[in-house]
Short mmCIF file of N, CA, C and O in Angstrom, two decimals:
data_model
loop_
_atom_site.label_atom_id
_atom_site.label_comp_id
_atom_site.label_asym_id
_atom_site.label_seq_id
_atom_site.Cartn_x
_atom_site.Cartn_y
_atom_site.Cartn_z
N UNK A 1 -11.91 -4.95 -15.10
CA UNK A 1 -11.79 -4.78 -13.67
C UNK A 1 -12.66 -3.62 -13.22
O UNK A 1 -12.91 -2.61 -13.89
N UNK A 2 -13.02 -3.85 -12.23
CA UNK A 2 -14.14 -2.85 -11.42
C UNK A 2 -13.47 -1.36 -10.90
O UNK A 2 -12.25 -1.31 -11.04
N UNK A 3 -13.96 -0.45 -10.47
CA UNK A 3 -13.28 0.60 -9.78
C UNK A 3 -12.89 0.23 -8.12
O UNK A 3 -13.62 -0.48 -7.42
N UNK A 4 -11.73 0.78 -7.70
CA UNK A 4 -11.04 0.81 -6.84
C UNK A 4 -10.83 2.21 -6.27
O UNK A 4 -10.25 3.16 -6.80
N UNK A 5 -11.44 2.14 -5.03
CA UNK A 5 -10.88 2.82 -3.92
C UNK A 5 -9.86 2.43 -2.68
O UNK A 5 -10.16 1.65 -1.78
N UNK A 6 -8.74 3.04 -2.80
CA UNK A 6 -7.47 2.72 -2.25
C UNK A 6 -7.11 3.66 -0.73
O UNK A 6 -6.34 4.61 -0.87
N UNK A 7 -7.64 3.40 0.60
CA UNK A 7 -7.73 3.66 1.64
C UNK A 7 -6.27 3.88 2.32
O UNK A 7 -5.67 2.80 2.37
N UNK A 8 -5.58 4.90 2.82
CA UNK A 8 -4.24 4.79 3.48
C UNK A 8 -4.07 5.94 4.35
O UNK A 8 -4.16 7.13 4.06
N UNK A 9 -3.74 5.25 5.71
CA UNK A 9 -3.57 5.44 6.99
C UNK A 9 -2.04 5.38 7.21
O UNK A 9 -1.32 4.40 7.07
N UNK A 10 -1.64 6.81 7.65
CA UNK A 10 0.14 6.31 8.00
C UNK A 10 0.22 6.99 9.45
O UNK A 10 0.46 8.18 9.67
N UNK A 11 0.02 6.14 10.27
CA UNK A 11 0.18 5.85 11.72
C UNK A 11 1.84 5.87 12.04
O UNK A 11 2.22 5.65 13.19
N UNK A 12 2.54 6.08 11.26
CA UNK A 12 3.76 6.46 11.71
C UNK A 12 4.68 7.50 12.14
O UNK A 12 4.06 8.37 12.75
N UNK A 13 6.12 7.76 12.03
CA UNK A 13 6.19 9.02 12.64
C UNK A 13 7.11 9.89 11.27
O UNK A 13 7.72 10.96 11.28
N UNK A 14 6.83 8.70 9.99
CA UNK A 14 7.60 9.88 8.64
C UNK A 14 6.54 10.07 8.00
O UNK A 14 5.42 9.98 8.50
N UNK A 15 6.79 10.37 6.76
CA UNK A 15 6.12 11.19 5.69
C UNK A 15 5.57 9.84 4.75
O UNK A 15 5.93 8.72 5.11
N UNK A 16 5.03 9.93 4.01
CA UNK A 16 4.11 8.93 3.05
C UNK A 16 3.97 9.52 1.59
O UNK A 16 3.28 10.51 1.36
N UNK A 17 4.49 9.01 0.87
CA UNK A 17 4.70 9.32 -0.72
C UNK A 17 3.88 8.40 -1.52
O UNK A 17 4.47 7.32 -1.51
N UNK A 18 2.85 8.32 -2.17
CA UNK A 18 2.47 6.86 -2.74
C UNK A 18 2.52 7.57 -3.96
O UNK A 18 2.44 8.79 -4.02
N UNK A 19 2.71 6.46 -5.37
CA UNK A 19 2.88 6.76 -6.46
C UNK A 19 2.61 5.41 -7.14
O UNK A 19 3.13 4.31 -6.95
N UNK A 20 1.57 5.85 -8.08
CA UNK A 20 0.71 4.03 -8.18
C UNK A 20 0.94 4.56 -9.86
O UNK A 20 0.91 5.72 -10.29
N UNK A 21 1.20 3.02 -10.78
CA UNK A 21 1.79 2.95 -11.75
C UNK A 21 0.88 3.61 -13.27
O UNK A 21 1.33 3.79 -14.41
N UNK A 22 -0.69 3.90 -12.66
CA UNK A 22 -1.34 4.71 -13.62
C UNK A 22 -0.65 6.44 -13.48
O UNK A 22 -1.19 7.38 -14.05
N UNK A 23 0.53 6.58 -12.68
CA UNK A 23 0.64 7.89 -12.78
C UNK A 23 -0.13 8.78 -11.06
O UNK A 23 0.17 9.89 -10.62
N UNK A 24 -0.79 8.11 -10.67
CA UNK A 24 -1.53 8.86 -9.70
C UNK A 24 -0.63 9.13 -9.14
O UNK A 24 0.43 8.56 -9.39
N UNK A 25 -0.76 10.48 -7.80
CA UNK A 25 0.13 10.58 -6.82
C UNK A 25 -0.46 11.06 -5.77
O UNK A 25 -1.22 12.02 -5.92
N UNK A 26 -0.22 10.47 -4.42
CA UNK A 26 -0.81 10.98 -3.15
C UNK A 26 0.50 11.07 -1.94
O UNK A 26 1.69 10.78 -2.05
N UNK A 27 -0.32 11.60 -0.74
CA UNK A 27 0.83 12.05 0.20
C UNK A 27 -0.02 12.20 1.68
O UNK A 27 -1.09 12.76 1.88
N UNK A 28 0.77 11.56 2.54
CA UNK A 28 0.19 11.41 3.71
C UNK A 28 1.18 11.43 4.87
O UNK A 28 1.82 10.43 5.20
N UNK A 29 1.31 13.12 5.72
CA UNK A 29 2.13 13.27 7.15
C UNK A 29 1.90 12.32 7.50
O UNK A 29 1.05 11.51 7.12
N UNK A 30 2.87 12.25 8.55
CA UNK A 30 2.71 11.75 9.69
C UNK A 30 1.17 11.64 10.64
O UNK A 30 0.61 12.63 11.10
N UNK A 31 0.73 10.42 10.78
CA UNK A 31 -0.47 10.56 11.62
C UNK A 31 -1.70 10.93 10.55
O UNK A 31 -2.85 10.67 10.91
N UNK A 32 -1.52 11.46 9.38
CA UNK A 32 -2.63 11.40 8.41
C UNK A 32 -3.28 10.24 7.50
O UNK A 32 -2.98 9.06 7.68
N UNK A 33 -4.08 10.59 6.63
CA UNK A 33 -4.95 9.50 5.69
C UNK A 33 -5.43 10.42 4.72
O UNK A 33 -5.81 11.57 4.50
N UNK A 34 -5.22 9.22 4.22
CA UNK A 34 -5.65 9.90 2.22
C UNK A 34 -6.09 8.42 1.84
O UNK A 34 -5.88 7.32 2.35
N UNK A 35 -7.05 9.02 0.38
CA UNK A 35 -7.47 8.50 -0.53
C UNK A 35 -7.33 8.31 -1.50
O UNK A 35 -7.04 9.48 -1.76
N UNK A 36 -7.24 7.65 -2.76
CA UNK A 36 -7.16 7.35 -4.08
C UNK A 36 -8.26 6.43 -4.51
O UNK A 36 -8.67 5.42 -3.93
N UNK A 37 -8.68 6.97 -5.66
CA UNK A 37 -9.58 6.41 -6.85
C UNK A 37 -9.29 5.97 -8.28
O UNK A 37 -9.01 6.75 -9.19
N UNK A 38 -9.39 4.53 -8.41
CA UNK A 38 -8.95 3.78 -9.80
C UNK A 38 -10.71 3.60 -10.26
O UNK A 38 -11.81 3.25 -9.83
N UNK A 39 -10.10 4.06 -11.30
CA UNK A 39 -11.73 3.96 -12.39
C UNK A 39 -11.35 2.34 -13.07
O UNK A 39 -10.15 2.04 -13.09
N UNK A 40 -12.21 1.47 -13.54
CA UNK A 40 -12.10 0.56 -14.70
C UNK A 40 -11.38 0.34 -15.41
O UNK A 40 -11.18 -0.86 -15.58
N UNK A 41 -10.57 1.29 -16.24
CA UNK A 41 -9.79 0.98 -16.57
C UNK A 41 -8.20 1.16 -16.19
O UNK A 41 -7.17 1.31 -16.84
N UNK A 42 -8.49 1.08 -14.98
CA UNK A 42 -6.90 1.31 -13.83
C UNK A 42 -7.07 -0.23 -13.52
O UNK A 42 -7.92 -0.64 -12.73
N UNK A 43 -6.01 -1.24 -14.34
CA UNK A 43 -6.00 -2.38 -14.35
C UNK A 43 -4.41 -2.56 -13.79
O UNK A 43 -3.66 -1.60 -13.97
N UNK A 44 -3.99 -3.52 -13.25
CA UNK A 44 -2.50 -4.05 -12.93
C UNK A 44 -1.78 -2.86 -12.09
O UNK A 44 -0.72 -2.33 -12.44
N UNK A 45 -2.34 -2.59 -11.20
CA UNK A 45 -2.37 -1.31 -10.35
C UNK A 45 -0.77 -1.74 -8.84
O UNK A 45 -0.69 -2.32 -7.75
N UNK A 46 0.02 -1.10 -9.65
CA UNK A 46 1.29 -1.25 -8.39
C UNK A 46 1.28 0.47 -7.53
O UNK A 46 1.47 1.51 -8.15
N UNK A 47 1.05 0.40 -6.16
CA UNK A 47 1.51 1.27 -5.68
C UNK A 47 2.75 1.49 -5.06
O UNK A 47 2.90 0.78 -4.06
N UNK A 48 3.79 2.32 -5.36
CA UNK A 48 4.89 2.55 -4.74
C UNK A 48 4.74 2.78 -3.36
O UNK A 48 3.58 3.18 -3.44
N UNK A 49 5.00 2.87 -2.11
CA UNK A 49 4.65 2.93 -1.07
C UNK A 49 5.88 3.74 -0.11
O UNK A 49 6.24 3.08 0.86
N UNK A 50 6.45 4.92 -0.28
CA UNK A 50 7.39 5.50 0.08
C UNK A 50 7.95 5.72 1.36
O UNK A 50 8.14 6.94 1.33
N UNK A 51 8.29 5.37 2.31
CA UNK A 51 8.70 6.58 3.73
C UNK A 51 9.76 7.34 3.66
O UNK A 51 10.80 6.87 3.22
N UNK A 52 9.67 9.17 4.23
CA UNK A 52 10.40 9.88 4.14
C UNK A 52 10.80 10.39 5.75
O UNK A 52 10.11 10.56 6.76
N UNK A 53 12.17 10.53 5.48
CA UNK A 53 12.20 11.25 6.75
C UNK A 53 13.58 12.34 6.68
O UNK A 53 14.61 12.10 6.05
N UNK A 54 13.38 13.28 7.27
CA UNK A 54 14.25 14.49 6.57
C UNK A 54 14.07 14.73 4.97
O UNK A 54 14.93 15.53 4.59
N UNK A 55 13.29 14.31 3.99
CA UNK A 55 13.55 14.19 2.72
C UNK A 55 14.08 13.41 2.14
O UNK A 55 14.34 13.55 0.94
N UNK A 56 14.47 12.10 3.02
CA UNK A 56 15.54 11.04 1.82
C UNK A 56 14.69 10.05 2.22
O UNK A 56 14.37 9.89 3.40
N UNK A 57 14.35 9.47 1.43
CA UNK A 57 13.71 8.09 1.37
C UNK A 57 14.59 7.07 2.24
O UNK A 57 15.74 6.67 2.05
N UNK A 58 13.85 6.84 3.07
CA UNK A 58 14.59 5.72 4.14
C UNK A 58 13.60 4.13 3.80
O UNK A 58 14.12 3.04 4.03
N UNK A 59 12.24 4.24 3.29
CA UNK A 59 11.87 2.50 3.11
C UNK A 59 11.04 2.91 1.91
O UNK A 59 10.88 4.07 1.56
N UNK A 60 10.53 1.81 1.31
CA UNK A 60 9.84 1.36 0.13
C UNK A 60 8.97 0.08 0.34
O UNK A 60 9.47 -1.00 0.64
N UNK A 61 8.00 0.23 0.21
CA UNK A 61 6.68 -0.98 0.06
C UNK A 61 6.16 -0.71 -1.12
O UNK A 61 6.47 0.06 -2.03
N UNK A 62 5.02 -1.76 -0.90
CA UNK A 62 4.03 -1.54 -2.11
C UNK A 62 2.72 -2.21 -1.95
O UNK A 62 2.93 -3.35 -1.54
N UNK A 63 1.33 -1.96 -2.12
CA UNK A 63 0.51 -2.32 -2.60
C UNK A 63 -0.19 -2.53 -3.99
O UNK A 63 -0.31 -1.56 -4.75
N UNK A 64 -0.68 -3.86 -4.38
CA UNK A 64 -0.94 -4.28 -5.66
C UNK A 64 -2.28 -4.72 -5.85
O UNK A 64 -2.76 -5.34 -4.90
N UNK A 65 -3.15 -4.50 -7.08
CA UNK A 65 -4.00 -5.06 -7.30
C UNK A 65 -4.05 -5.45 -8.75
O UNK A 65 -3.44 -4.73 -9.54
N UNK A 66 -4.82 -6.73 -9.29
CA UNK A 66 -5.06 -6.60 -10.67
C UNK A 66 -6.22 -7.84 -10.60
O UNK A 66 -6.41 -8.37 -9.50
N UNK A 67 -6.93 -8.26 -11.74
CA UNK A 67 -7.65 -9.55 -11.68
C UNK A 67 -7.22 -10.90 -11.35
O UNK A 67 -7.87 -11.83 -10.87
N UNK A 68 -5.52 -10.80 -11.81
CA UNK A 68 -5.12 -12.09 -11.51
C UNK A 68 -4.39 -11.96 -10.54
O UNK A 68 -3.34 -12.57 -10.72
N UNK A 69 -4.46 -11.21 -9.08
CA UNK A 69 -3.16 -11.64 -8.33
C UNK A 69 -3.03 -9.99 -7.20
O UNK A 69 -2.55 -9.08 -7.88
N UNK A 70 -3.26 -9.66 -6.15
CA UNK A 70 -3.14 -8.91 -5.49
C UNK A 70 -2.21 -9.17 -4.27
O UNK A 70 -2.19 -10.36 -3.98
N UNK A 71 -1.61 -8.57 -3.68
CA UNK A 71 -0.39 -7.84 -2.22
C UNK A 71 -0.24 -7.06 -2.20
O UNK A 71 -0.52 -6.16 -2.99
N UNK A 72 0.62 -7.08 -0.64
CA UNK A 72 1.23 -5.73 -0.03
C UNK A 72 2.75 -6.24 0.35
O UNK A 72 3.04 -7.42 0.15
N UNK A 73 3.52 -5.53 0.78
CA UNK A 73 4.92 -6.00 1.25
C UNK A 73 5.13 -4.36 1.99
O UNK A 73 5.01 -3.27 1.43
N UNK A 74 5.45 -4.62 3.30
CA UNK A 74 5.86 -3.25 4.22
C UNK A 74 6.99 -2.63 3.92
O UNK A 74 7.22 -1.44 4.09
N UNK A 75 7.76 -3.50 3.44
CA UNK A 75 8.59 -2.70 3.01
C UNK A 75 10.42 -3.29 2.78
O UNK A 75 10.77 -4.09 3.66
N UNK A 76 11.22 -3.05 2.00
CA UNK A 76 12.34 -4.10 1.79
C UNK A 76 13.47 -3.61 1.69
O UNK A 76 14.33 -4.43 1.34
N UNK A 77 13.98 -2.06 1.94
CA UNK A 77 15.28 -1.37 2.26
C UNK A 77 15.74 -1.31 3.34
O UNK A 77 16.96 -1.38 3.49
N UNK A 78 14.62 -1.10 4.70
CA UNK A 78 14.75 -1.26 5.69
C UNK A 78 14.51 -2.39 6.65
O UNK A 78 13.40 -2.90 6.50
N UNK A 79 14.97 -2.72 7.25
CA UNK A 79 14.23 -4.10 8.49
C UNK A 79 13.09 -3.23 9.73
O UNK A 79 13.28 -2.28 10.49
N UNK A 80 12.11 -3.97 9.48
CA UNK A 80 11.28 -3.95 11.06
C UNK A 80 11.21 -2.31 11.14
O UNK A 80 11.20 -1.90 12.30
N UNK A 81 11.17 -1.37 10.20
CA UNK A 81 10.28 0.16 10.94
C UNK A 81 9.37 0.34 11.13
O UNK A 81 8.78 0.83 12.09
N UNK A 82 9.00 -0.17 9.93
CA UNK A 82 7.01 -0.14 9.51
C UNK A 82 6.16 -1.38 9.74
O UNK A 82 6.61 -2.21 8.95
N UNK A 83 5.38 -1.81 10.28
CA UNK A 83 4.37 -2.45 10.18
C UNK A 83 2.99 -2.24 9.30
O UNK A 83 2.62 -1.13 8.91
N UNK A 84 2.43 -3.21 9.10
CA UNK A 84 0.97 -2.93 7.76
C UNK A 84 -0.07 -4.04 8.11
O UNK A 84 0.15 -5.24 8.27
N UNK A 85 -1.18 -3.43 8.20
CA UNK A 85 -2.43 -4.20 8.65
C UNK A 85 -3.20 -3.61 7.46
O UNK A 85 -2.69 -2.64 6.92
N UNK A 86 -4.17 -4.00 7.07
CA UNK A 86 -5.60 -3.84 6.07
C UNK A 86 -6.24 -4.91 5.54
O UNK A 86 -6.25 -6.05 6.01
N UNK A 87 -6.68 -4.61 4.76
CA UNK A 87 -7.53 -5.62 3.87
C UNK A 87 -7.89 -5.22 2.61
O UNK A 87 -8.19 -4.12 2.15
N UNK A 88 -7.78 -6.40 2.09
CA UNK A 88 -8.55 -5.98 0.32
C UNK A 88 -9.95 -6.75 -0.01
O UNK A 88 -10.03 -7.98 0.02
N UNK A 89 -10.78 -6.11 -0.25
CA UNK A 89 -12.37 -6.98 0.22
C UNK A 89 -12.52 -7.41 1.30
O UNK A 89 -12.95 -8.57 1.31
N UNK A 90 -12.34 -6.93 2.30
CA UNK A 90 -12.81 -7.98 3.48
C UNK A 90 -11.94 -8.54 3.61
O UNK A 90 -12.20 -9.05 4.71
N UNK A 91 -10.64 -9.04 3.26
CA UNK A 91 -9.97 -10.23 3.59
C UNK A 91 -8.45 -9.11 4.14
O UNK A 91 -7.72 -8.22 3.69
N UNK A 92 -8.63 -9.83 5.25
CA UNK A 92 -7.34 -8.91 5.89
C UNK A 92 -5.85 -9.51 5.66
O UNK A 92 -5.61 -10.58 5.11
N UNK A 93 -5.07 -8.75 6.10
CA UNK A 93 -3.78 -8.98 6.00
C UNK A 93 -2.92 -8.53 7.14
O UNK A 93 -3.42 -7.85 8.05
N UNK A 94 -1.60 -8.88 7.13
CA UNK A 94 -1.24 -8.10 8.02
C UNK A 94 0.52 -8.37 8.05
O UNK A 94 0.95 -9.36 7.45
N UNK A 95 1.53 -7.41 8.79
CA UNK A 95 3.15 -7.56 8.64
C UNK A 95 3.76 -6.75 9.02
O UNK A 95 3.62 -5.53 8.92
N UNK A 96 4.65 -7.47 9.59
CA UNK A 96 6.09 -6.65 10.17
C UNK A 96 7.10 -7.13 9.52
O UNK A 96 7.20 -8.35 9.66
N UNK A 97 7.97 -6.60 8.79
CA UNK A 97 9.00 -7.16 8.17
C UNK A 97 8.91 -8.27 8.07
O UNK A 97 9.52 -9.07 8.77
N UNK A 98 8.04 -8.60 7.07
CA UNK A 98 7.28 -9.63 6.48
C UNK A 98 7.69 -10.07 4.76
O UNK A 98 7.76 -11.21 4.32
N UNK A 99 7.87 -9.01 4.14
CA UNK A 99 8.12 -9.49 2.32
C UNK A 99 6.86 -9.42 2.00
O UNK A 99 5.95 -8.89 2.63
N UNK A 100 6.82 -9.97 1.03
CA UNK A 100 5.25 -10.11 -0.14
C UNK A 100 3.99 -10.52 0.53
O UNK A 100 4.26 -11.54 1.16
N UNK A 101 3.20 -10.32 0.62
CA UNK A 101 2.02 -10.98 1.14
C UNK A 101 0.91 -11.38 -0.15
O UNK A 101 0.31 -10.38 -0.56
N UNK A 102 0.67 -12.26 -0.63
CA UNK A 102 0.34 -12.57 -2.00
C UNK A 102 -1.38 -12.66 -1.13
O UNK A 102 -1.26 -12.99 0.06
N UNK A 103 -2.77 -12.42 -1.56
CA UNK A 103 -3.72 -12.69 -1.18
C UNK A 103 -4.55 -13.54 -1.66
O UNK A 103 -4.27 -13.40 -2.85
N UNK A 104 -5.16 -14.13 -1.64
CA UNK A 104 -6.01 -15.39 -1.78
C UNK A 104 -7.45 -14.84 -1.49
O UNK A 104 -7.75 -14.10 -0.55
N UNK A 105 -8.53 -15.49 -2.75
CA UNK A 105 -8.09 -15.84 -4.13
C UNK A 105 -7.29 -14.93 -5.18
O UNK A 105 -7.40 -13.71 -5.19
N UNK A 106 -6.66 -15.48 -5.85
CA UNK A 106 -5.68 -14.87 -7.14
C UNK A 106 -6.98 -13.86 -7.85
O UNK A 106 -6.44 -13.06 -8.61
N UNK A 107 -8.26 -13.69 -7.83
CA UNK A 107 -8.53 -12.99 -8.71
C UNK A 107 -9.68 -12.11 -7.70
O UNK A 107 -10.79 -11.72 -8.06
N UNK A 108 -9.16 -11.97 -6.59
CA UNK A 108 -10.25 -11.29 -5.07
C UNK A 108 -10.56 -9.58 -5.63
O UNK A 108 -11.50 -8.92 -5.20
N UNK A 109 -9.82 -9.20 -6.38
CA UNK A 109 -9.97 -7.91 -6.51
C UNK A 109 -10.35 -7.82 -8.12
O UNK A 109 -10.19 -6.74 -8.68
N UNK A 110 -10.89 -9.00 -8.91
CA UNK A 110 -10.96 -8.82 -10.20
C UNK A 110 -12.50 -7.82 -10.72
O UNK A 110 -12.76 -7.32 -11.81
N UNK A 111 -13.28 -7.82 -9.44
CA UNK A 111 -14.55 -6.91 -9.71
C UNK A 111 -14.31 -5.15 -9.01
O UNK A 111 -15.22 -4.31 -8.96
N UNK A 112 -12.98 -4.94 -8.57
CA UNK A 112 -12.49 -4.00 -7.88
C UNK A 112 -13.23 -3.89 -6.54
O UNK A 112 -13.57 -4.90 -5.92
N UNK A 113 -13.44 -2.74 -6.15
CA UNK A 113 -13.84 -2.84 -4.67
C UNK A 113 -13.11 -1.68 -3.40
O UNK A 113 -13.20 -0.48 -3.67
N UNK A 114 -12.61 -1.98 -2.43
CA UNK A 114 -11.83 -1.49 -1.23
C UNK A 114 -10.20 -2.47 -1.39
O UNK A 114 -9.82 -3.61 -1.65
N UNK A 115 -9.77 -1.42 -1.10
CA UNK A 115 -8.13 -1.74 -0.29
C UNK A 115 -8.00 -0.47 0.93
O UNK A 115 -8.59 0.59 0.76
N UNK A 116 -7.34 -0.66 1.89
CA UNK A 116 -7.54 -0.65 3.09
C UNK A 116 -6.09 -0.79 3.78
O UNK A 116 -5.81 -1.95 4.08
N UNK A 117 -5.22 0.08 4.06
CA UNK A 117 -4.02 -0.11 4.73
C UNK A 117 -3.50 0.68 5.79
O UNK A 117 -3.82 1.86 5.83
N UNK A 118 -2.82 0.26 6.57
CA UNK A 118 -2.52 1.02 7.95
C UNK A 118 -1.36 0.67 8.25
O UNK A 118 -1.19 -0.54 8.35
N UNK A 119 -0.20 1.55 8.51
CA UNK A 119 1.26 2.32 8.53
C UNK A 119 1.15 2.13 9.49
O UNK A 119 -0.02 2.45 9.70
N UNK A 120 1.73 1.65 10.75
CA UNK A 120 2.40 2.29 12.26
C UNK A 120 4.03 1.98 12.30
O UNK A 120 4.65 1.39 11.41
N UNK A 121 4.45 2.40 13.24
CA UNK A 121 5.82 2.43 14.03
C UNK A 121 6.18 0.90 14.12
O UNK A 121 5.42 0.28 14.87
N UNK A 122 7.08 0.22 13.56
CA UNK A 122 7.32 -1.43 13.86
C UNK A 122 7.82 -1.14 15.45
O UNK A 122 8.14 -2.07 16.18
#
């Protein structure tokens, strides 16, 4: 798998925790954006996708990539807070208390590339 740069925008009004399954960890206020970088061998790549507010985790998403099979899901503790728009290569996506969003083709991210996501207020 190719290298991955992982784009995130949290247009909302909590805190942003991401924690992706090579160990990485990033963090994004309210109204901020951050970045993350997967080298080659950052294969089967789950990001945890956190919202905080006061300090207690109030939702959970995730963004995924690997050769065989990439999504996002906004999020599944809570109903309807968060909304999520982006894209992975070019191919957009998008959800409001939505569940899994599986992307097409099954192997769109197998040369790596861009992922691309954006947090607002549901």
């Amino acid at each position: 798998m190719g290298p991955v740069t992982f784009n995130i925008h949290n247009q909302t009004k909590y805190e942003l925790r991401v924690q992706s399954s090579n160990g990485a960890t990033a963090e994004a206020a309210p109204g901020a954006s951050t970045s993350m970088g997967f080298g080659s061998n950052d294969t089967n790549i789950t990001n945890a996708m956190r919202w905080y507010e006061n300090g207690i985790c109030i939702l959970q998403g995730s963004v995924a990539w690997s050769a065989g099979g990439s999504g996002a899901d906004d999020g599944w503790t809570s109903s309807n807070i968060i909304c999520m728009s982006g894209e992975m290569n070019g191919e957009p996506f998008s959800g409001c208390n939505e569940g899994w969003i599986e992307m097409q083709p099954y192997n769109l991210m197998a040369n790596g590339g861009e992922v691309s996501v954006t947090y607002t207020n549901a």
